[in-house]
Coordinates of C-alpha atoms in Angstrom, one line a residue:
Chain A
M1 CA -0.1 -0.1 -0.4
K2 CA 2.2 2.7 0.4
R3 CA 4.8 1.2 -2.0
T4 CA 2.0 2.3 -4.2
L5 CA 1.2 6.0 -2.4
S6 CA 4.3 6.8 -3.2
W7 CA 4.6 5.7 -6.6
I8 CA 1.6 7.2 -7.3
V9 CA 3.3 10.5 -5.8
I10 CA 7.1 10.7 -7.8
I11 CA 4.8 10.5 -11.0
A12 CA 2.7 12.7 -10.4
M13 CA 5.5 14.4 -9.4
L14 CA 7.0 14.0 -11.9
F15 CA 4.0 14.4 -14.6
S16 CA 4.0 18.3 -13.5
I17 CA 7.8 18.9 -14.2
V18 CA 7.5 17.4 -17.8
I19 CA 5.1 19.5 -18.3
T20 CA 6.1 23.1 -16.8
G21 CA 9.7 21.0 -19.5
C22 CA 7.3 20.9 -22.1
S23 CA 6.6 24.5 -21.9
S24 CA 9.9 26.1 -21.1
G25 CA 11.1 24.3 -24.3
Q26 CA 8.4 25.6 -26.6
E27 CA 10.0 29.1 -25.8
T28 CA 13.8 28.0 -26.4
S29 CA 12.5 26.9 -29.8
D30 CA 11.5 30.0 -29.9
A31 CA 14.6 31.9 -29.0
E32 CA 16.3 29.3 -31.6
G33 CA 13.8 30.6 -34.7
A34 CA 13.6 34.4 -34.0
G35 CA 17.4 33.7 -33.8
G36 CA 20.0 35.8 -31.6
T37 CA 20.0 37.8 -28.4
S38 CA 20.6 41.5 -30.2
A39 CA 19.6 44.5 -28.6
V40 CA 16.0 45.5 -31.0
K41 CA 16.7 46.2 -34.8
S42 CA 15.1 47.4 -37.5
S43 CA 12.2 45.8 -39.3
E44 CA 14.7 44.4 -41.7
E45 CA 17.2 42.5 -39.1
T46 CA 14.7 41.0 -37.1
K47 CA 10.6 39.5 -39.0
V48 CA 9.5 38.6 -35.2
L49 CA 10.3 40.2 -31.6
K50 CA 9.9 38.4 -28.8
I51 CA 8.7 40.4 -26.1
G52 CA 8.8 39.7 -22.1
S53 CA 7.2 41.8 -19.1
M54 CA 5.5 41.1 -15.8
F55 CA 2.9 42.1 -13.6
N56 CA 2.7 42.4 -9.4
N57 CA -0.5 41.6 -9.6
P58 CA -2.0 37.9 -10.8
D59 CA -3.9 38.1 -12.8
P60 CA -3.0 41.2 -14.6
A61 CA -5.5 40.8 -17.9
N62 CA -8.9 41.3 -15.4
Q63 CA -7.9 42.7 -12.0
G64 CA -6.0 45.8 -11.4
G65 CA -7.2 49.2 -14.0
W66 CA -2.9 50.0 -14.8
D67 CA -1.5 46.2 -15.4
I68 CA -5.4 45.6 -17.6
S69 CA -5.0 48.9 -19.4
Q70 CA -1.0 47.3 -19.3
Y71 CA -2.2 44.6 -20.5
K72 CA -4.3 44.8 -23.6
G73 CA -1.5 46.9 -25.4
M74 CA 1.1 44.4 -24.8
K75 CA -1.5 42.0 -26.2
A76 CA -2.1 44.0 -28.8
L77 CA 1.7 44.2 -30.3
E78 CA 1.3 39.9 -31.3
G79 CA -2.0 40.9 -32.8
N80 CA -0.5 43.8 -34.5
Y81 CA 3.3 43.1 -35.6
G82 CA 3.0 39.3 -35.3
W83 CA 5.4 39.0 -32.5
T84 CA 5.9 37.5 -29.2
V85 CA 4.2 38.7 -26.3
S86 CA 5.2 36.8 -23.1
I87 CA 3.7 37.9 -19.7
A88 CA 4.7 36.7 -16.5
E89 CA 2.3 37.2 -13.1
N90 CA 2.4 37.3 -9.4
I91 CA 5.6 38.2 -9.9
A92 CA 6.2 39.8 -6.2
Y93 CA 9.3 43.1 -6.6
P94 CA 12.4 41.2 -5.6
Q95 CA 11.5 38.8 -8.1
V96 CA 11.6 40.2 -10.7
E97 CA 15.0 40.3 -11.4
E98 CA 15.2 36.7 -11.9
V99 CA 11.9 36.7 -13.7
V100 CA 13.8 38.8 -16.5
L101 CA 17.1 37.1 -16.4
S102 CA 15.6 34.6 -17.3
Y103 CA 13.7 36.1 -20.5
I104 CA 18.0 37.6 -21.5
D105 CA 18.3 34.0 -20.9
K106 CA 16.0 32.6 -23.5
G107 CA 16.6 35.2 -26.0
Y108 CA 14.0 37.8 -26.0
D109 CA 14.4 41.0 -27.4
I110 CA 12.4 43.0 -25.5
V111 CA 12.2 43.4 -22.0
I112 CA 9.2 45.9 -20.8
F113 CA 9.0 47.8 -16.7
P114 CA 4.8 47.5 -16.5
D115 CA 5.2 49.2 -12.8
N116 CA 7.3 51.9 -11.2
G117 CA 7.5 49.5 -8.3
M118 CA 10.5 48.0 -10.5
I119 CA 12.1 50.6 -10.8
E120 CA 15.5 48.9 -9.2
T121 CA 15.1 46.3 -10.9
W122 CA 15.1 48.1 -14.3
Q123 CA 18.1 50.1 -13.5
K124 CA 19.3 47.5 -12.7
M125 CA 19.9 45.3 -15.2
Y126 CA 19.6 47.6 -18.1
P127 CA 23.7 49.1 -17.3
K128 CA 24.5 44.4 -17.1
H129 CA 23.3 43.5 -20.4
P130 CA 23.5 45.9 -23.5
D131 CA 21.7 43.2 -26.2
T132 CA 18.8 43.0 -24.5
Y133 CA 16.5 46.8 -24.6
F134 CA 14.5 48.0 -21.6
I135 CA 11.4 49.5 -21.4
M136 CA 10.3 51.3 -18.3
I137 CA 7.0 52.3 -18.1
S138 CA 7.2 54.7 -14.9
S139 CA 6.6 58.4 -13.1
T140 CA 9.8 58.8 -11.7
A141 CA 12.3 57.5 -13.6
T142 CA 15.6 59.2 -15.6
V143 CA 17.5 57.6 -18.3
P144 CA 20.6 58.9 -18.2
D145 CA 22.7 60.0 -21.9
D146 CA 25.3 57.0 -22.1
A147 CA 22.7 54.7 -22.0
T148 CA 22.6 52.8 -25.9
N149 CA 19.0 49.8 -24.3
T150 CA 17.0 51.7 -22.5
T151 CA 13.9 54.1 -23.1
V152 CA 11.0 55.4 -20.1
Y153 CA 8.0 56.2 -21.5
Q154 CA 7.1 58.1 -17.9
A155 CA 3.5 59.1 -17.1
D156 CA 2.9 62.5 -16.0
Q157 CA 0.8 60.7 -12.2
Y158 CA 0.6 64.2 -10.9
T159 CA -1.6 65.4 -14.4
Y160 CA -3.9 62.0 -14.1
G161 CA -4.2 62.5 -9.9
S162 CA -5.3 65.3 -10.7
L163 CA -7.2 64.8 -13.0
V164 CA -9.0 62.5 -10.7
G165 CA -9.5 64.7 -8.0
I166 CA -11.6 67.3 -10.2
V167 CA -13.8 64.0 -11.0
M168 CA -14.5 63.2 -6.8
A169 CA -14.4 66.8 -6.0
N170 CA -18.0 67.9 -8.7
M171 CA -19.0 64.3 -7.3
T172 CA -18.8 64.3 -3.0
E173 CA -22.1 65.1 -2.2
S174 CA -20.2 65.0 1.8
K175 CA -17.0 66.4 0.9
K176 CA -14.9 64.3 1.7
V177 CA -13.7 61.5 -0.6
G178 CA -11.5 58.4 0.2
L179 CA -8.0 57.6 -1.2
I180 CA -6.6 54.2 -1.1
G181 CA -3.1 52.4 -1.9
G182 CA -1.6 49.0 -2.4
S183 CA 2.0 49.7 -2.3
P184 CA 3.0 52.9 -1.2
I185 CA 5.5 53.3 -4.1
G186 CA 6.9 56.3 -5.6
S187 CA 4.3 57.2 -8.1
V188 CA 1.6 56.6 -5.4
K189 CA 2.8 60.1 -4.4
Y190 CA 2.3 61.8 -7.0
Q191 CA -0.6 60.8 -7.7
F192 CA -2.2 61.5 -4.3
S193 CA -0.7 64.6 -4.8
G194 CA -1.7 65.9 -7.3
I195 CA -5.2 64.3 -6.1
I196 CA -5.7 66.5 -2.9
E197 CA -4.1 69.4 -5.4
A198 CA -7.5 69.7 -7.1
C199 CA -9.7 68.7 -4.7
K200 CA -8.2 71.6 -3.0
A201 CA -8.3 73.9 -5.6
I202 CA -12.5 73.6 -6.5
D203 CA -13.3 73.6 -2.1
P204 CA -11.0 74.0 0.1
E205 CA -13.6 72.2 2.7
I206 CA -13.2 69.0 0.9
E207 CA -11.7 66.4 3.4
V208 CA -9.2 63.2 1.9
S209 CA -8.4 59.9 3.6
I210 CA -5.6 58.2 2.2
Y211 CA -4.7 54.3 3.0
F212 CA -2.5 51.8 2.2
A213 CA -3.8 48.2 2.2
G214 CA 0.2 46.3 2.4
D215 CA 0.3 45.1 -0.8
W216 CA -2.1 45.5 -4.3
S217 CA -3.9 42.1 -3.6
D218 CA -5.7 41.3 -0.5
T219 CA -9.1 42.3 -1.6
A220 CA -10.1 41.1 2.4
K221 CA -8.0 44.5 3.5
H222 CA -9.0 46.6 0.8
M223 CA -12.7 46.3 1.6
E224 CA -11.9 47.0 5.2
L225 CA -10.4 50.3 4.8
T226 CA -13.4 51.1 2.0
Q227 CA -15.7 50.7 5.3
I228 CA -13.7 52.6 7.6
M229 CA -13.2 55.4 5.3
I230 CA -17.7 54.9 4.6
E231 CA -18.1 54.8 8.1
D232 CA -16.1 57.5 8.8
G233 CA -18.8 59.8 5.9
V234 CA -16.3 59.5 2.8
D235 CA -18.9 59.0 0.0
T236 CA -16.2 58.9 -3.7
F237 CA -13.2 56.4 -3.6
F238 CA -9.9 56.3 -5.9
A239 CA -8.0 53.8 -5.5
M240 CA -4.6 53.7 -6.9
T241 CA -4.0 49.6 -6.8
G242 CA -4.1 46.0 -8.0
A243 CA -5.4 43.1 -8.0
G244 CA -7.8 44.6 -4.0
D245 CA -10.2 46.4 -6.1
K246 CA -12.4 44.2 -6.4
G247 CA -12.7 44.7 -1.9
V248 CA -13.3 48.5 -2.8
Y249 CA -15.7 48.1 -5.7
E250 CA -17.7 46.0 -3.2
A251 CA -17.3 48.1 0.3
A252 CA -18.8 50.5 -2.4
A253 CA -21.5 48.8 -3.8
A254 CA -23.2 47.6 -0.6
A255 CA -22.8 51.6 0.7
G256 CA -24.3 53.0 -2.5
A257 CA -20.8 54.9 -3.1
K258 CA -18.5 55.8 -5.7
V259 CA -16.0 54.7 -7.4
I260 CA -13.9 56.4 -10.2
G261 CA -11.9 53.7 -11.7
Y262 CA -8.2 53.6 -12.1
A263 CA -6.4 53.9 -15.9
T264 CA -9.2 51.7 -17.8
D265 CA -12.6 51.7 -18.2
M266 CA -13.3 49.6 -14.9
Y267 CA -17.3 49.7 -15.3
E268 CA -17.9 46.2 -16.7
Y269 CA -15.6 45.4 -13.6
A270 CA -18.0 46.9 -11.4
P271 CA -20.8 48.3 -12.5
D272 CA -22.4 49.0 -9.3
C273 CA -20.1 51.3 -8.5
I274 CA -18.6 52.7 -11.1
A275 CA -18.9 57.0 -11.8
T276 CA -16.1 56.7 -14.6
S277 CA -13.4 56.3 -14.9
V278 CA -10.2 58.3 -16.2
L279 CA -8.0 56.4 -18.7
F280 CA -4.9 56.0 -19.1
D281 CA -3.8 54.8 -23.0
F282 CA -2.2 52.6 -23.0
E283 CA -3.0 50.6 -26.2
S284 CA -2.2 53.4 -27.9
L285 CA 1.4 54.3 -26.0
Y286 CA 1.4 50.7 -27.4
A287 CA 0.3 51.1 -30.7
Q288 CA 3.3 54.0 -30.8
I289 CA 6.3 51.7 -29.2
G290 CA 5.6 49.0 -32.2
Q291 CA 5.9 52.1 -34.6
D292 CA 9.2 53.4 -33.3
V293 CA 10.3 50.0 -32.8
M294 CA 10.4 48.8 -36.4
A295 CA 10.6 51.9 -37.8
G296 CA 14.6 51.5 -35.8
T297 CA 13.4 55.0 -34.1
I298 CA 12.9 54.2 -30.5
E299 CA 15.1 56.4 -28.5
Q300 CA 16.3 56.4 -25.2
K301 CA 15.2 59.4 -24.0
V302 CA 12.5 60.1 -21.5
Y303 CA 9.1 60.4 -22.9
P304 CA 6.3 62.0 -21.4
L305 CA 2.9 60.9 -21.9
G306 CA 0.8 63.8 -20.5
I307 CA -2.8 65.0 -20.6
E308 CA -2.8 64.0 -24.1
Y309 CA -2.8 60.2 -23.3
M310 CA -5.2 60.7 -20.2
K311 CA -9.3 60.5 -20.8
L312 CA -12.5 60.3 -18.8
A313 CA -15.2 57.0 -19.7
D314 CA -18.3 57.4 -20.0
F315 CA -20.7 58.3 -16.4
R316 CA -23.1 56.6 -18.4
G317 CA -25.7 58.6 -16.2
S318 CA -23.8 57.9 -13.0
V319 CA -24.4 61.0 -11.8
D320 CA -26.9 63.9 -12.3
A321 CA -26.2 66.3 -15.7
E322 CA -25.3 69.4 -13.7
V323 CA -22.5 67.0 -12.0
E324 CA -21.5 65.7 -15.3
A325 CA -21.6 69.0 -17.2
A326 CA -19.4 70.6 -14.6
I327 CA -16.5 68.0 -14.6
H328 CA -16.5 68.5 -18.5
D329 CA -16.0 72.0 -18.2
Y330 CA -13.2 71.8 -15.4
V331 CA -11.4 68.8 -17.2
E332 CA -11.5 71.2 -20.4
K333 CA -10.0 73.8 -18.8
F334 CA -7.7 71.9 -17.1
R335 CA -6.8 70.6 -20.9
A336 CA -6.3 74.6 -22.1
G337 CA -4.8 75.8 -18.9
E338 CA -7.2 78.0 -18.0
F339 CA -8.4 76.2 -14.2
K340 CA -4.4 75.7 -12.5
V341 CA -4.0 73.0 -9.8
D342 CA -0.5 73.7 -8.1
Y343 CA 2.2 71.9 -7.6
F344 CA 3.1 70.5 -4.5
I345 CA 4.2 67.4 -3.2
H346 CA 2.7 65.9 -0.4
E347 CA 5.7 64.2 1.6
D348 CA 4.3 62.7 4.3
I349 CA 1.8 60.7 2.1
L350 CA 4.3 57.7 1.3
N351 CA 4.6 57.9 6.0
Chain B
M1 CA -25.0 29.1 -1.6
G2 CA -26.6 26.1 0.2
L3 CA -24.8 23.9 -3.0
G4 CA -21.6 25.7 -3.2
V5 CA -21.2 24.8 1.1
L6 CA -22.0 21.5 0.1
F7 CA -18.8 21.4 -2.9
S8 CA -17.1 22.8 -0.7
L9 CA -17.2 20.7 2.4
V10 CA -16.8 17.4 -0.5
L11 CA -13.4 19.0 -1.6
G12 CA -12.9 20.1 1.5
G13 CA -13.2 15.8 2.7
V14 CA -10.6 14.6 -0.9
C15 CA -8.3 17.2 -0.3
G16 CA -8.4 15.5 3.9
L17 CA -8.5 12.2 1.7
I18 CA -4.6 12.9 0.0
L19 CA -3.5 14.6 2.3
A20 CA -3.7 11.8 5.2
M21 CA -2.5 10.0 2.0
M22 CA 0.8 11.5 2.3
M23 CA 1.0 12.2 6.2
V24 CA -0.5 9.4 7.0
W25 CA -0.3 6.5 5.4
L26 CA 3.1 7.4 3.3
P27 CA 4.1 8.1 6.2
S28 CA 6.1 11.5 5.2
N29 CA 6.8 14.9 7.1
Q30 CA 3.6 16.8 6.9
T31 CA 5.5 20.6 7.5
I32 CA 6.5 20.1 4.4
V33 CA 3.6 18.4 2.7
G34 CA 1.3 20.9 4.4
I35 CA 3.1 23.5 2.8
G36 CA 4.0 22.3 -0.5
F37 CA 0.0 21.1 -0.4
N38 CA -1.2 25.1 0.8
M39 CA 1.1 25.9 -3.0
T40 CA -0.4 23.6 -4.9
M41 CA -4.1 25.0 -3.9
V42 CA -3.7 28.2 -4.4
G43 CA -2.3 27.3 -8.4
I44 CA -5.2 25.4 -8.7
T45 CA -7.6 27.4 -7.6
S46 CA -6.3 30.0 -9.5
Y47 CA -6.3 28.6 -12.6
I48 CA -9.1 27.5 -12.1
L49 CA -10.6 30.8 -11.7
R50 CA -8.4 31.2 -14.5
L51 CA -10.3 28.6 -17.0
G52 CA -14.4 30.3 -15.5
G53 CA -13.9 33.1 -16.2
D54 CA -16.4 35.4 -15.9
M55 CA -18.8 33.0 -14.5
L56 CA -16.3 32.8 -11.3
R57 CA -14.6 36.3 -11.2
S58 CA -18.2 38.0 -10.4
P59 CA -18.7 38.9 -7.2
V60 CA -21.5 36.9 -5.5
P61 CA -25.1 38.9 -3.6
A62 CA -24.0 38.7 0.2
P63 CA -25.7 36.5 2.9
T64 CA -28.8 38.1 4.0
V65 CA -29.3 36.2 7.3
R66 CA -27.5 38.3 10.0
I67 CA -28.2 37.5 13.5
L68 CA -26.8 40.2 16.1
G69 CA -25.2 41.5 12.1
M70 CA -23.4 38.2 12.1
S71 CA -23.8 35.7 9.4
L72 CA -24.2 32.6 9.5
F73 CA -20.9 31.6 9.1
D74 CA -20.2 33.6 12.3
I75 CA -22.8 31.6 14.3
F76 CA -21.2 28.4 12.6
G77 CA -17.5 29.0 14.1
I78 CA -19.4 29.8 17.7
V79 CA -20.9 27.7 17.7
S80 CA -18.3 24.6 15.8
T81 CA -15.8 25.5 18.6
I82 CA -18.0 24.8 21.9
L83 CA -19.2 21.7 20.4
V84 CA -15.7 20.6 19.0
W85 CA -13.9 21.2 22.7
Y86 CA -17.4 19.0 24.3
F87 CA -16.5 16.7 22.2
L88 CA -12.7 16.2 22.6
F89 CA -12.9 16.9 26.2
R90 CA -16.2 15.1 27.1
T91 CA -17.0 12.7 24.8
G92 CA -15.0 8.9 24.6
P93 CA -14.4 8.7 20.7
G94 CA -12.8 12.7 21.6
L95 CA -10.6 11.2 24.2
K96 CA -9.5 8.5 21.4
L97 CA -9.5 11.2 19.2
R98 CA -6.6 12.7 21.5
S99 CA -4.8 9.7 23.2
V100 CA -3.8 9.1 18.4
G101 CA -2.5 12.9 18.5
E102 CA -0.9 13.2 23.0
N103 CA 0.7 8.9 22.6
A104 CA -0.4 7.2 19.4
M105 CA 1.9 4.1 20.9
A106 CA -0.1 3.7 23.3
A107 CA -3.5 4.2 21.6
D108 CA -2.8 1.6 18.6
A109 CA -1.8 -1.0 22.6
A110 CA -5.5 -0.1 23.6
G111 CA -7.0 -1.3 20.3
I112 CA -7.6 2.4 18.6
N113 CA -6.9 2.4 14.6
V114 CA -4.7 5.7 14.7
L115 CA -3.8 5.5 10.9
K116 CA -7.8 5.2 10.6
T117 CA -8.7 7.7 13.1
R118 CA -6.1 10.0 12.5
T119 CA -7.7 9.4 8.9
I120 CA -10.9 10.7 10.4
A121 CA -10.0 13.6 12.4
M122 CA -7.9 14.9 8.9
I123 CA -11.0 14.9 6.6
I124 CA -13.1 16.2 9.2
A125 CA -10.2 19.6 9.3
C126 CA -9.9 20.1 6.0
M127 CA -13.8 20.0 6.4
F128 CA -13.5 23.0 8.3
S129 CA -10.6 24.5 6.4
S130 CA -13.1 24.9 3.4
L131 CA -15.9 25.4 5.5
G132 CA -12.9 28.8 6.5
G133 CA -12.3 29.7 3.0
M134 CA -15.8 30.1 2.1
A135 CA -16.9 32.6 5.4
L136 CA -14.5 34.8 3.9
S137 CA -15.6 34.2 0.3
L138 CA -18.9 34.0 0.3
S139 CA -19.6 36.1 3.8
W140 CA -17.0 39.0 3.9
V141 CA -15.7 39.4 -0.2
H142 CA -18.1 38.0 -1.5
V143 CA -15.9 37.2 -4.3
F144 CA -12.9 35.0 -5.1
T145 CA -9.4 36.6 -6.7
D146 CA -5.9 34.7 -5.9
N147 CA -5.1 34.0 -2.9
L148 CA -8.4 35.3 -1.3
T149 CA -6.8 34.1 2.3
M150 CA -3.2 36.0 1.7
G151 CA -2.1 33.4 4.5
R152 CA -4.2 34.0 7.0
G153 CA -4.5 30.0 7.5
F154 CA -0.8 30.9 9.2
I155 CA -1.7 32.8 10.8
S156 CA -4.3 29.9 12.2
M157 CA -1.0 28.0 13.4
A158 CA 0.3 30.8 15.9
A159 CA -3.2 30.7 17.6
V160 CA -3.5 27.2 17.7
Y161 CA 0.0 27.6 19.7
F162 CA -0.9 30.5 21.7
G163 CA -4.1 28.6 22.5
K164 CA -2.6 25.2 24.1
W165 CA -4.2 22.8 21.1
N166 CA -8.1 23.7 23.3
P167 CA -10.4 25.0 20.9
L168 CA -12.0 27.9 23.4
L169 CA -8.8 29.5 23.8
T170 CA -7.6 29.4 20.6
T171 CA -10.4 30.8 19.1
I172 CA -9.7 33.5 21.6
A173 CA -6.2 33.7 20.4
A174 CA -8.1 34.2 16.8
F175 CA -10.2 36.8 17.9
I176 CA -7.4 39.0 19.2
F177 CA -5.2 38.5 16.3
G178 CA -8.5 39.7 13.6
A179 CA -8.5 42.7 16.5
A180 CA -4.9 43.2 15.8
E181 CA -5.6 43.1 12.2
A182 CA -8.5 45.7 11.8
L183 CA -6.0 48.2 14.7
A184 CA -4.4 47.8 11.6
L185 CA -5.6 49.9 9.0
R186 CA -7.1 51.3 11.0
S187 CA -4.8 53.1 13.1
Q188 CA -3.2 54.7 10.2
A189 CA -6.1 57.0 10.6
L190 CA -4.2 58.7 13.5
S191 CA -0.4 59.4 12.1
Q192 CA 0.0 60.7 8.7
T193 CA 3.6 61.5 9.8
I194 CA 3.7 58.0 10.8
S195 CA 4.8 55.0 8.2
S196 CA 1.4 52.8 7.1
Y197 CA 3.7 50.1 7.1
Y198 CA 4.3 50.7 10.9
F199 CA 0.1 50.2 10.7
L200 CA 0.5 47.1 8.9
M201 CA 2.7 45.3 10.3
I202 CA 0.9 45.2 14.0
P203 CA -0.5 41.6 13.5
Y204 CA 2.3 39.7 12.9
V205 CA 4.5 41.1 15.4
L206 CA 1.9 40.1 17.6
T207 CA 1.9 36.4 16.5
L208 CA 5.0 36.7 17.1
V209 CA 5.0 38.5 20.7
V210 CA 2.9 36.5 21.6
V211 CA 4.6 32.6 20.9
A212 CA 7.9 34.2 22.2
L213 CA 5.6 34.9 25.4
S214 CA 4.1 32.0 25.5
G215 CA 6.4 30.1 26.6
R216 CA 7.5 26.5 25.5
M217 CA 4.1 25.6 24.6
K218 CA 3.5 21.8 25.2
G219 CA 1.1 20.8 22.8
P220 CA 0.1 16.9 22.8
Q221 CA 3.3 14.3 22.7
D222 CA 2.8 13.5 18.8
T223 CA 1.8 16.1 17.4
G224 CA 3.5 16.7 14.1
K225 CA 5.1 12.6 13.9
P226 CA 3.6 9.5 12.1
Y227 CA 2.9 7.0 13.5
I228 CA 5.0 3.7 11.7
R229 CA 2.7 0.9 13.7
Q230 CA 6.0 -1.2 14.8

């Protein structure tokens, strides 16, 4: 009996190892077909590129607005150019380096870092691996003059936060708005500062509450934080987080509170509470990246991603027509520079 | 929801049977098997979530039946604690169950089938665990996401240690740890100058402090030890 059980366990383990090995083997054969570990070349030299990326959150295709938007943009490169796009998920920040090294070992041409929390790994990796091209999507990264194999797309999180703040300040009836962050990384400071200053610019009486869950994915913690703020009278929320946003939606929907979606139109994921979303047009960004790579015109510099990449999703009647009109009016004036939001970074946000 | 609870109990029982096969009958190191099984289940549930698509990602209606603000899962948790305590410390079968964990050889000599008893205990324990998971996803957050439990089960191990393997004391310990987590979240409002990470550490620091101050807890002598019949 024991021998039989032992053999069952051993065979099951070997089977799982073989299955894992088969998928790795397939990527290796793709690497051999595509050829080489060169940096990004023009379309004349390399027809099929291999792109690798990783997300901190599990299931980035369906959870967390920032990740969903980036995931869709990356995957569109497969359809548009026939490139191979490999995406690892649920990668803790300390393990990002290991994943990147794995991509490099397998001959991937480009590695994309979609998250500001990966900035330290990016800074470490690109100088050491000149034959691989690194793209960093970040609000705080910079590119040294002597860099030859990296490009930064710098999302203007302060402007993004200002747009969120404009929406929240007009929507709140209790004059209390709540912000929930996953982990307190650098970009959160800029985004939340933009929200605070925009709210103050519209109505100085608005109170902004900020809580951090400590990670991007703990749904129960996010839910409880939202409930805490609801008990304090908060009626409008924004969550800069990942998979944990479902907890925010659940708590807000139960209390009749409104939530502003992050980066992606989150209405389909939470129709009971999403009033609108401030969209970040990563699909256009990645389409532009694809064009630049194919044309060989991608440059080693910081490309700013400003307000031209941001817009509001449809309100779908979630607020009164007057409120919606006021929001659109503020947003247009903000775009035109007629409505100004003071630039002030609240350093204590990350405390 | 009733069907979900039933399905959960069946699955929990199946998991308990698999664990019992590995831990009790092979037997193998319980800690390693337990950790490996835990990681496997996280992966399997995430995979099923991917396969299930939008249907599994959708939230479920919150339970409508509440008594004194508590859901049926909460009430069941409290009632089952008392019932389990009574079973273990006031009944004959409970004495037999404790004996196979206290001194398996003596229990075997007394005619108790140690392996069968441990197997049944493992199955029932896993069914209780699955109910705990159900309480989290159905009663608390009303949705399933990857790694929903976020390691809370490991804190329950500390609660068992602190509660000296007594169901009533263990439940009190679990309440204390739960209160610490609630405090960690709420205390962020107390200060904007203190990092939120210090507050979020509270439940884990409390766990360490409690375990350290508890001294060398003497649990059942044969806990965690596989039994091989001579």
